[in-house]
PDB file of N, CA and C in Angstrom:
ATOM      1  N   UNK A  21     127.166 197.314 213.056  1.00 42.00           N
ATOM      2  CA  UNK A  21     128.605 197.527 212.988  1.00 42.00           C
ATOM      3  C   UNK A  21     128.998 197.720 211.532  1.00 42.00           C
ATOM      4  N   UNK A  22     129.785 198.711 211.239  1.00 43.00           N
ATOM      5  CA  UNK A  22     130.228 199.022 209.883  1.00 43.00           C
ATOM      6  C   UNK A  22     131.340 198.060 209.473  1.00 43.00           C
ATOM      7  N   UNK A  23     131.154 197.287 208.336  1.00 44.00           N
ATOM      8  CA  UNK A  23     132.190 196.347 207.924  1.00 44.00           C
ATOM      9  C   UNK A  23     133.508 197.024 207.601  1.00 44.00           C
ATOM     10  N   UNK A  24     133.472 198.312 207.252  1.00 46.00           N
ATOM     11  CA  UNK A  24     134.698 199.029 206.940  1.00 46.00           C
ATOM     12  C   UNK A  24     135.389 199.590 208.162  1.00 46.00           C
ATOM     13  N   UNK A  25     134.756 199.495 209.323  1.00 47.00           N
ATOM     14  CA  UNK A  25     135.314 200.028 210.562  1.00 47.00           C
ATOM     15  C   UNK A  25     136.511 199.189 210.981  1.00 47.00           C
ATOM     16  N   UNK A  26     137.671 199.819 211.098  1.00 47.00           N
ATOM     17  CA  UNK A  26     138.894 199.087 211.427  1.00 47.00           C
ATOM     18  C   UNK A  26     138.873 198.520 212.841  1.00 47.00           C
ATOM     19  N   UNK A  27     138.008 199.041 213.711  1.00 48.00           N
ATOM     20  CA  UNK A  27     137.976 198.539 215.080  1.00 48.00           C
ATOM     21  C   UNK A  27     137.418 197.127 215.142  1.00 48.00           C
ATOM     22  N   UNK A  28     136.682 196.689 214.115  1.00 46.00           N
ATOM     23  CA  UNK A  28     136.148 195.331 214.105  1.00 46.00           C
ATOM     24  C   UNK A  28     137.159 194.333 213.566  1.00 46.00           C
ATOM     25  N   UNK A  29     138.252 194.793 212.968  1.00 47.00           N
ATOM     26  CA  UNK A  29     139.241 193.904 212.362  1.00 47.00           C
ATOM     27  C   UNK A  29     139.892 192.956 213.366  1.00 47.00           C
ATOM     28  N   UNK A  30     140.335 193.422 214.554  1.00 51.00           N
ATOM     29  CA  UNK A  30     140.956 192.483 215.493  1.00 51.00           C
ATOM     30  C   UNK A  30     140.010 191.368 215.927  1.00 51.00           C
ATOM     31  N   UNK A  31     138.755 191.674 216.135  1.00 52.00           N
ATOM     32  CA  UNK A  31     137.784 190.657 216.517  1.00 52.00           C
ATOM     33  C   UNK A  31     137.610 189.654 215.397  1.00 52.00           C
ATOM     34  N   UNK A  32     137.544 190.147 214.172  1.00 51.00           N
ATOM     35  CA  UNK A  32     137.386 189.278 213.016  1.00 51.00           C
ATOM     36  C   UNK A  32     138.590 188.364 212.861  1.00 51.00           C
ATOM     37  N   UNK A  33     139.786 188.894 213.045  1.00 52.00           N
ATOM     38  CA  UNK A  33     141.007 188.094 212.924  1.00 52.00           C
ATOM     39  C   UNK A  33     141.038 187.001 213.984  1.00 52.00           C
ATOM     40  N   UNK A  34     140.633 187.330 215.209  1.00 53.00           N
ATOM     41  CA  UNK A  34     140.608 186.328 216.273  1.00 53.00           C
ATOM     42  C   UNK A  34     139.572 185.253 215.976  1.00 53.00           C
ATOM     43  N   UNK A  35     138.423 185.641 215.442  1.00 51.00           N
ATOM     44  CA  UNK A  35     137.394 184.672 215.083  1.00 51.00           C
ATOM     45  C   UNK A  35     137.894 183.758 213.976  1.00 51.00           C
ATOM     46  N   UNK A  36     138.602 184.318 212.990  1.00 52.00           N
ATOM     47  CA  UNK A  36     139.155 183.516 211.904  1.00 52.00           C
ATOM     48  C   UNK A  36     140.170 182.508 212.436  1.00 52.00           C
ATOM     49  N   UNK A  37     141.041 182.943 213.355  1.00 54.00           N
ATOM     50  CA  UNK A  37     142.036 182.047 213.939  1.00 54.00           C
ATOM     51  C   UNK A  37     141.363 180.920 214.712  1.00 54.00           C
ATOM     52  N   UNK A  38     140.319 181.255 215.466  1.00 51.00           N
ATOM     53  CA  UNK A  38     139.600 180.252 216.240  1.00 51.00           C
ATOM     54  C   UNK A  38     138.932 179.253 215.303  1.00 51.00           C
ATOM     55  N   UNK A  39     138.320 179.753 214.222  1.00 55.00           N
ATOM     56  CA  UNK A  39     137.667 178.892 213.235  1.00 55.00           C
ATOM     57  C   UNK A  39     138.690 177.959 212.590  1.00 55.00           C
ATOM     58  N   UNK A  40     139.862 178.488 212.221  1.00 55.00           N
ATOM     59  CA  UNK A  40     140.903 177.673 211.601  1.00 55.00           C
ATOM     60  C   UNK A  40     141.388 176.599 212.569  1.00 55.00           C
ATOM     61  N   UNK A  41     141.534 176.932 213.855  1.00 54.00           N
ATOM     62  CA  UNK A  41     141.961 175.960 214.860  1.00 54.00           C
ATOM     63  C   UNK A  41     140.964 174.818 214.939  1.00 54.00           C
ATOM     64  N   UNK A  42     139.663 175.144 215.003  1.00 57.00           N
ATOM     65  CA  UNK A  42     138.635 174.108 215.077  1.00 57.00           C
ATOM     66  C   UNK A  42     138.619 173.270 213.812  1.00 57.00           C
ATOM     67  N   UNK A  43     138.816 173.894 212.659  1.00 61.00           N
ATOM     68  CA  UNK A  43     138.843 173.174 211.391  1.00 61.00           C
ATOM     69  C   UNK A  43     139.992 172.173 211.385  1.00 61.00           C
ATOM     70  N   UNK A  44     141.177 172.606 211.802  1.00 60.00           N
ATOM     71  CA  UNK A  44     142.328 171.706 211.846  1.00 60.00           C
ATOM     72  C   UNK A  44     142.068 170.547 212.804  1.00 60.00           C
ATOM     73  N   UNK A  45     141.487 170.816 213.954  1.00 54.00           N
ATOM     74  CA  UNK A  45     141.206 169.770 214.931  1.00 54.00           C
ATOM     75  C   UNK A  45     140.213 168.763 214.368  1.00 54.00           C
ATOM     76  N   UNK A  46     139.165 169.240 213.713  1.00 61.00           N
ATOM     77  CA  UNK A  46     138.163 168.357 213.128  1.00 61.00           C
ATOM     78  C   UNK A  46     138.762 167.479 212.035  1.00 61.00           C
ATOM     79  N   UNK A  47     139.604 168.058 211.198  1.00 60.00           N
ATOM     80  CA  UNK A  47     140.180 167.305 210.095  1.00 60.00           C
ATOM     81  C   UNK A  47     141.166 166.258 210.582  1.00 60.00           C
ATOM     82  N   UNK A  48     141.802 166.491 211.703  1.00 53.00           N
ATOM     83  CA  UNK A  48     142.771 165.531 212.218  1.00 53.00           C
ATOM     84  C   UNK A  48     142.093 164.279 212.764  1.00 53.00           C
ATOM     85  N   UNK A  49     140.783 164.304 212.954  1.00 57.00           N
ATOM     86  CA  UNK A  49     140.073 163.121 213.416  1.00 57.00           C
ATOM     87  C   UNK A  49     140.023 162.049 212.338  1.00 57.00           C
ATOM     88  N   UNK A  50     140.014 162.439 211.084  1.00 74.00           N
ATOM     89  CA  UNK A  50     139.947 161.501 209.976  1.00 74.00           C
ATOM     90  C   UNK A  50     141.364 161.226 209.474  1.00 74.00           C
ATOM     91  N   UNK A  51     141.723 159.946 209.363  1.00 82.00           N
ATOM     92  CA  UNK A  51     143.076 159.604 208.933  1.00 82.00           C
ATOM     93  C   UNK A  51     143.323 159.952 207.472  1.00 82.00           C
ATOM     94  N   UNK A  52     142.330 159.721 206.614  1.00 88.00           N
ATOM     95  CA  UNK A  52     142.474 160.042 205.194  1.00 88.00           C
ATOM     96  C   UNK A  52     141.259 160.831 204.730  1.00 88.00           C
ATOM     97  N   UNK A  53     141.475 161.666 203.719  1.00 90.00           N
ATOM     98  CA  UNK A  53     140.387 162.471 203.166  1.00 90.00           C
ATOM     99  C   UNK A  53     140.430 162.412 201.645  1.00 90.00           C
ATOM    100  N   UNK A  54     139.293 162.676 201.045  1.00 93.00           N
ATOM    101  CA  UNK A  54     139.178 162.822 199.597  1.00 93.00           C
ATOM    102  C   UNK A  54     138.904 164.295 199.334  1.00 93.00           C
ATOM    103  N   UNK A  55     139.668 164.898 198.425  1.00 94.00           N
ATOM    104  CA  UNK A  55     139.536 166.319 198.110  1.00 94.00           C
ATOM    105  C   UNK A  55     138.616 166.476 196.908  1.00 94.00           C
ATOM    106  N   UNK A  56     137.675 167.418 197.000  1.00 93.00           N
ATOM    107  CA  UNK A  56     136.741 167.719 195.910  1.00 93.00           C
ATOM    108  C   UNK A  56     136.834 169.205 195.607  1.00 93.00           C
ATOM    109  N   UNK A  57     136.819 169.559 194.325  1.00 89.00           N
ATOM    110  CA  UNK A  57     136.722 170.973 193.968  1.00 89.00           C
ATOM    111  C   UNK A  57     136.003 171.122 192.649  1.00 89.00           C
ATOM    112  N   UNK A  58     135.390 172.283 192.481  1.00 82.00           N
ATOM    113  CA  UNK A  58     134.705 172.620 191.241  1.00 82.00           C
ATOM    114  C   UNK A  58     134.857 174.118 191.033  1.00 82.00           C
ATOM    115  N   UNK A  59     135.355 174.500 189.877  1.00 65.00           N
ATOM    116  CA  UNK A  59     135.568 175.922 189.610  1.00 65.00           C
ATOM    117  C   UNK A  59     134.225 176.632 189.447  1.00 65.00           C
ATOM    118  N   UNK A  60     134.095 177.752 190.096  1.00 68.00           N
ATOM    119  CA  UNK A  60     132.892 178.585 189.999  1.00 68.00           C
ATOM    120  C   UNK A  60     133.317 180.020 189.737  1.00 68.00           C
ATOM    121  N   UNK A  61     132.526 180.736 188.961  1.00 64.00           N
ATOM    122  CA  UNK A  61     132.762 182.164 188.765  1.00 64.00           C
ATOM    123  C   UNK A  61     131.896 182.898 189.770  1.00 64.00           C
ATOM    124  N   UNK A  62     132.530 183.616 190.679  1.00 69.00           N
ATOM    125  CA  UNK A  62     131.805 184.294 191.744  1.00 69.00           C
ATOM    126  C   UNK A  62     132.095 185.784 191.697  1.00 69.00           C
ATOM    127  N   UNK A  63     131.172 186.575 192.209  1.00 64.00           N
ATOM    128  CA  UNK A  63     131.358 188.019 192.250  1.00 64.00           C
ATOM    129  C   UNK A  63     132.207 188.400 193.455  1.00 64.00           C
ATOM    130  N   UNK A  64     133.247 189.178 193.194  1.00 66.00           N
ATOM    131  CA  UNK A  64     134.101 189.692 194.256  1.00 66.00           C
ATOM    132  C   UNK A  64     133.361 190.838 194.935  1.00 66.00           C
ATOM    133  N   UNK A  65     133.112 190.722 196.219  1.00 69.00           N
ATOM    134  CA  UNK A  65     132.304 191.711 196.929  1.00 69.00           C
ATOM    135  C   UNK A  65     133.031 193.019 197.192  1.00 69.00           C
ATOM    136  N   UNK A  66     134.339 193.040 197.047  1.00 73.00           N
ATOM    137  CA  UNK A  66     135.071 194.262 197.355  1.00 73.00           C
ATOM    138  C   UNK A  66     135.143 195.230 196.191  1.00 73.00           C
ATOM    139  N   UNK A  67     135.182 194.728 194.960  1.00 71.00           N
ATOM    140  CA  UNK A  67     135.298 195.665 193.841  1.00 71.00           C
ATOM    141  C   UNK A  67     134.310 195.385 192.710  1.00 71.00           C
ATOM    142  N   UNK A  68     133.268 194.643 192.973  1.00 71.00           N
ATOM    143  CA  UNK A  68     132.140 194.454 192.058  1.00 71.00           C
ATOM    144  C   UNK A  68     132.523 193.899 190.685  1.00 71.00           C
ATOM    145  N   UNK A  69     133.543 193.066 190.620  1.00 74.00           N
ATOM    146  CA  UNK A  69     133.862 192.410 189.361  1.00 74.00           C
ATOM    147  C   UNK A  69     133.876 190.902 189.590  1.00 74.00           C
ATOM    148  N   UNK A  70     133.811 190.163 188.509  1.00 74.00           N
ATOM    149  CA  UNK A  70     133.821 188.711 188.628  1.00 74.00           C
ATOM    150  C   UNK A  70     135.256 188.196 188.663  1.00 74.00           C
ATOM    151  N   UNK A  71     135.492 187.251 189.548  1.00 78.00           N
ATOM    152  CA  UNK A  71     136.798 186.613 189.664  1.00 78.00           C
ATOM    153  C   UNK A  71     136.587 185.107 189.736  1.00 78.00           C
ATOM    154  N   UNK A  72     137.595 184.363 189.347  1.00 84.00           N
ATOM    155  CA  UNK A  72     137.527 182.915 189.485  1.00 84.00           C
ATOM    156  C   UNK A  72     137.806 182.541 190.933  1.00 84.00           C
ATOM    157  N   UNK A  73     136.947 181.709 191.477  1.00 86.00           N
ATOM    158  CA  UNK A  73     137.106 181.192 192.836  1.00 86.00           C
ATOM    159  C   UNK A  73     136.979 179.677 192.757  1.00 86.00           C
ATOM    160  N   UNK A  74     137.572 178.983 193.695  1.00 88.00           N
ATOM    161  CA  UNK A  74     137.585 177.529 193.675  1.00 88.00           C
ATOM    162  C   UNK A  74     137.108 176.966 195.007  1.00 88.00           C
ATOM    163  N   UNK A  75     135.827 176.568 195.108  1.00 90.00           N
ATOM    164  CA  UNK A  75     135.359 175.944 196.349  1.00 90.00           C
ATOM    165  C   UNK A  75     136.076 174.605 196.559  1.00 90.00           C
ATOM    166  N   UNK A  76     136.633 174.402 197.744  1.00 93.00           N
ATOM    167  CA  UNK A  76     137.372 173.175 198.044  1.00 93.00           C
ATOM    168  C   UNK A  76     136.740 172.505 199.263  1.00 93.00           C
ATOM    169  N   UNK A  77     136.449 171.212 199.121  1.00 92.00           N
ATOM    170  CA  UNK A  77     135.852 170.410 200.183  1.00 92.00           C
ATOM    171  C   UNK A  77     136.693 169.160 200.380  1.00 92.00           C
ATOM    172  N   UNK A  78     136.613 168.570 201.553  1.00 92.00           N
ATOM    173  CA  UNK A  78     137.176 167.246 201.772  1.00 92.00           C
ATOM    174  C   UNK A  78     136.097 166.377 202.391  1.00 92.00           C
ATOM    175  N   UNK A  79     136.179 165.084 202.123  1.00 91.00           N
ATOM    176  CA  UNK A  79     135.257 164.145 202.749  1.00 91.00           C
ATOM    177  C   UNK A  79     136.063 163.004 203.350  1.00 91.00           C
ATOM    178  N   UNK A  80     135.521 162.444 204.413  1.00 88.00           N
ATOM    179  CA  UNK A  80     136.158 161.324 205.095  1.00 88.00           C
ATOM    180  C   UNK A  80     135.303 160.871 206.253  1.00 88.00           C
ATOM    181  N   UNK A  81     135.278 159.574 206.489  1.00 84.00           N
ATOM    182  CA  UNK A  81     134.475 158.988 207.573  1.00 84.00           C
ATOM    183  C   UNK A  81     133.019 159.429 207.512  1.00 84.00           C
ATOM    184  N   UNK A  82     132.455 159.482 206.309  1.00 84.00           N
ATOM    185  CA  UNK A  82     131.045 159.798 206.144  1.00 84.00           C
ATOM    186  C   UNK A  82     130.676 161.256 206.324  1.00 84.00           C
ATOM    187  N   UNK A  83     131.646 162.149 206.417  1.00 86.00           N
ATOM    188  CA  UNK A  83     131.370 163.575 206.605  1.00 86.00           C
ATOM    189  C   UNK A  83     132.055 164.391 205.514  1.00 86.00           C
ATOM    190  N   UNK A  84     131.494 165.565 205.241  1.00 88.00           N
ATOM    191  CA  UNK A  84     132.076 166.493 204.271  1.00 88.00           C
ATOM    192  C   UNK A  84     132.430 167.776 205.007  1.00 88.00           C
ATOM    193  N   UNK A  85     133.620 168.313 204.737  1.00 88.00           N
ATOM    194  CA  UNK A  85     134.095 169.527 205.400  1.00 88.00           C
ATOM    195  C   UNK A  85     134.476 170.563 204.348  1.00 88.00           C
ATOM    196  N   UNK A  86     133.979 171.774 204.474  1.00 89.00           N
ATOM    197  CA  UNK A  86     134.341 172.888 203.603  1.00 89.00           C
ATOM    198  C   UNK A  86     135.687 173.431 204.062  1.00 89.00           C
ATOM    199  N   UNK A  87     136.649 173.571 203.116  1.00 90.00           N
ATOM    200  CA  UNK A  87     137.970 174.093 203.471  1.00 90.00           C
ATOM    201  C   UNK A  87     138.138 175.563 203.155  1.00 90.00           C
ATOM    202  N   UNK A  88     137.634 175.992 202.005  1.00 89.00           N
ATOM    203  CA  UNK A  88     137.814 177.383 201.625  1.00 89.00           C
ATOM    204  C   UNK A  88     137.468 177.621 200.172  1.00 89.00           C
ATOM    205  N   UNK A  89     137.561 178.892 199.758  1.00 88.00           N
ATOM    206  CA  UNK A  89     137.259 179.300 198.384  1.00 88.00           C
ATOM    207  C   UNK A  89     138.363 180.250 197.925  1.00 88.00           C
ATOM    208  N   UNK A  90     139.538 179.708 197.594  1.00 89.00           N
ATOM    209  CA  UNK A  90     140.631 180.597 197.200  1.00 89.00           C
ATOM    210  C   UNK A  90     140.346 181.349 195.903  1.00 89.00           C
ATOM    211  N   UNK A  91     140.835 182.579 195.832  1.00 86.00           N
ATOM    212  CA  UNK A  91     140.736 183.409 194.629  1.00 86.00           C
ATOM    213  C   UNK A  91     141.847 182.976 193.682  1.00 86.00           C
ATOM    214  N   UNK A  92     141.534 182.871 192.383  1.00 87.00           N
ATOM    215  CA  UNK A  92     142.509 182.418 191.398  1.00 87.00           C
ATOM    216  C   UNK A  92     142.939 183.553 190.484  1.00 87.00           C
ATOM    217  N   UNK A  93     144.211 183.568 190.103  1.00 85.00           N
ATOM    218  CA  UNK A  93     144.717 184.565 189.154  1.00 85.00           C
ATOM    219  C   UNK A  93     144.113 184.335 187.775  1.00 85.00           C
ATOM    220  N   UNK A  94     143.915 183.072 187.419  1.00 83.00           N
ATOM    221  CA  UNK A  94     143.241 182.686 186.179  1.00 83.00           C
ATOM    222  C   UNK A  94     142.712 181.275 186.361  1.00 83.00           C
ATOM    223  N   UNK A  95     142.021 180.762 185.373  1.00 80.00           N
ATOM    224  CA  UNK A  95     141.355 179.475 185.534  1.00 80.00           C
ATOM    225  C   UNK A  95     142.097 178.281 184.985  1.00 80.00           C
ATOM    226  N   UNK A  96     143.410 178.377 184.780  1.00 86.00           N
ATOM    227  CA  UNK A  96     144.142 177.243 184.225  1.00 86.00           C
ATOM    228  C   UNK A  96     144.218 176.102 185.232  1.00 86.00           C
ATOM    229  N   UNK A  97     144.413 174.910 184.720  1.00 88.00           N
ATOM    230  CA  UNK A  97     144.510 173.734 185.575  1.00 88.00           C
ATOM    231  C   UNK A  97     145.649 173.820 186.568  1.00 88.00           C
ATOM    232  N   UNK A  98     146.769 174.366 186.141  1.00 92.00           N
ATOM    233  CA  UNK A  98     147.930 174.483 187.030  1.00 92.00           C
ATOM    234  C   UNK A  98     147.626 175.434 188.191  1.00 92.00           C
ATOM    235  N   UNK A  99     146.986 176.561 187.904  1.00 91.00           N
ATOM    236  CA  UNK A  99     146.646 177.527 188.959  1.00 91.00           C
ATOM    237  C   UNK A  99     145.647 176.906 189.931  1.00 91.00           C
ATOM    238  N   UNK A 100     144.651 176.182 189.409  1.00 91.00           N
ATOM    239  CA  UNK A 100     143.664 175.524 190.279  1.00 91.00           C
ATOM    240  C   UNK A 100     144.336 174.504 191.193  1.00 91.00           C
ATOM    241  N   UNK A 101     145.161 173.637 190.613  1.00 92.00           N
ATOM    242  CA  UNK A 101     145.792 172.600 191.435  1.00 92.00           C
ATOM    243  C   UNK A 101     146.757 173.207 192.455  1.00 92.00           C
ATOM    244  N   UNK A 102     147.491 174.255 192.071  1.00 95.00           N
ATOM    245  CA  UNK A 102     148.387 174.923 193.024  1.00 95.00           C
ATOM    246  C   UNK A 102     147.611 175.540 194.181  1.00 95.00           C
ATOM    247  N   UNK A 103     146.433 176.101 193.896  1.00 93.00           N
ATOM    248  CA  UNK A 103     145.603 176.701 194.946  1.00 93.00           C
ATOM    249  C   UNK A 103     145.118 175.634 195.925  1.00 93.00           C
ATOM    250  N   UNK A 104     144.732 174.474 195.404  1.00 94.00           N
ATOM    251  CA  UNK A 104     144.268 173.387 196.271  1.00 94.00           C
ATOM    252  C   UNK A 104     145.415 172.878 197.141  1.00 94.00           C
ATOM    253  N   UNK A 105     146.571 172.646 196.536  1.00 95.00           N
ATOM    254  CA  UNK A 105     147.732 172.170 197.297  1.00 95.00           C
ATOM    255  C   UNK A 105     148.122 173.183 198.374  1.00 95.00           C
ATOM    256  N   UNK A 106     148.123 174.464 198.037  1.00 95.00           N
ATOM    257  CA  UNK A 106     148.471 175.500 199.016  1.00 95.00           C
ATOM    258  C   UNK A 106     147.499 175.485 200.195  1.00 95.00           C
ATOM    259  N   UNK A 107     146.211 175.318 199.917  1.00 94.00           N
ATOM    260  CA  UNK A 107     145.209 175.275 200.982  1.00 94.00           C
ATOM    261  C   UNK A 107     145.413 174.049 201.868  1.00 94.00           C
ATOM    262  N   UNK A 108     145.673 172.897 201.257  1.00 93.00           N
ATOM    263  CA  UNK A 108     145.910 171.675 202.030  1.00 93.00           C
ATOM    264  C   UNK A 108     147.156 171.810 202.910  1.00 93.00           C
ATOM    265  N   UNK A 109     148.202 172.418 202.359  1.00 93.00           N
ATOM    266  CA  UNK A 109     149.439 172.610 203.127  1.00 93.00           C
ATOM    267  C   UNK A 109     149.237 173.609 204.262  1.00 93.00           C
ATOM    268  N   UNK A 110     148.468 174.659 203.997  1.00 92.00           N
ATOM    269  CA  UNK A 110     148.179 175.662 205.029  1.00 92.00           C
ATOM    270  C   UNK A 110     147.473 175.024 206.220  1.00 92.00           C
ATOM    271  N   UNK A 111     146.589 174.065 205.940  1.00 89.00           N
ATOM    272  CA  UNK A 111     145.848 173.388 206.999  1.00 89.00           C
ATOM    273  C   UNK A 111     146.601 172.182 207.557  1.00 89.00           C
ATOM    274  N   UNK A 112     147.730 171.832 206.939  1.00 88.00           N
ATOM    275  CA  UNK A 112     148.536 170.719 207.428  1.00 88.00           C
ATOM    276  C   UNK A 112     147.933 169.352 207.192  1.00 88.00           C
ATOM    277  N   UNK A 113     147.143 169.201 206.130  1.00 88.00           N
ATOM    278  CA  UNK A 113     146.496 167.908 205.872  1.00 88.00           C
ATOM    279  C   UNK A 113     146.904 167.295 204.532  1.00 88.00           C
ATOM    280  N   UNK A 114     147.940 167.839 203.891  1.00 91.00           N
ATOM    281  CA  UNK A 114     148.334 167.341 202.570  1.00 91.00           C
ATOM    282  C   UNK A 114     148.739 165.870 202.599  1.00 91.00           C
ATOM    283  N   UNK A 115     149.231 165.379 203.734  1.00 91.00           N
ATOM    284  CA  UNK A 115     149.649 163.979 203.832  1.00 91.00           C
ATOM    285  C   UNK A 115     148.478 163.031 204.085  1.00 91.00           C
ATOM    286  N   UNK A 116     147.287 163.550 204.275  1.00 90.00           N
ATOM    287  CA  UNK A 116     146.104 162.719 204.527  1.00 90.00           C
ATOM    288  C   UNK A 116     145.244 162.503 203.282  1.00 90.00           C
ATOM    289  N   UNK A 117     145.642 163.072 202.162  1.00 93.00           N
ATOM    290  CA  UNK A 117     144.834 162.999 200.941  1.00 93.00           C
ATOM    291  C   UNK A 117     144.955 161.615 200.318  1.00 93.00           C
ATOM    292  N   UNK A 118     143.815 160.965 200.155  1.00 92.00           N
ATOM    293  CA  UNK A 118     143.742 159.642 199.549  1.00 92.00           C
ATOM    294  C   UNK A 118     143.439 159.742 198.062  1.00 92.00           C
ATOM    295  N   UNK A 119     142.571 160.690 197.681  1.00 92.00           N
ATOM    296  CA  UNK A 119     142.175 160.869 196.283  1.00 92.00           C
ATOM    297  C   UNK A 119     141.736 162.311 196.066  1.00 92.00           C
ATOM    298  N   UNK A 120     141.725 162.719 194.785  1.00 90.00           N
ATOM    299  CA  UNK A 120     141.319 164.075 194.404  1.00 90.00           C
ATOM    300  C   UNK A 120     140.312 163.965 193.275  1.00 90.00           C
ATOM    301  N   UNK A 121     139.191 164.669 193.398  1.00 85.00           N
ATOM    302  CA  UNK A 121     138.162 164.688 192.349  1.00 85.00           C
ATOM    303  C   UNK A 121     137.829 166.106 191.984  1.00 85.00           C
TER     304      UNK A 121
END
């Protein structure tokens, strides 16, 4: 299947929605979570240049869950923290955060 083929987009969107639903359900099992992030420079696969990305994980009840890798406009502390907060709010778990590392 050609990744550029637009006919695969609806299937991909539905898979993403299903994945997000399962992620939200899994995270709601833990009452509190600890957020972890580390800035990494990763290659953007769409235009072959390097961009700042921020891998974000949460841990709780002995398990670690990957949340996402948001793209950053720049690597400042404010941009990083805003990206993490936005991701937590998108998933509806911002009120479960016990600590941030």
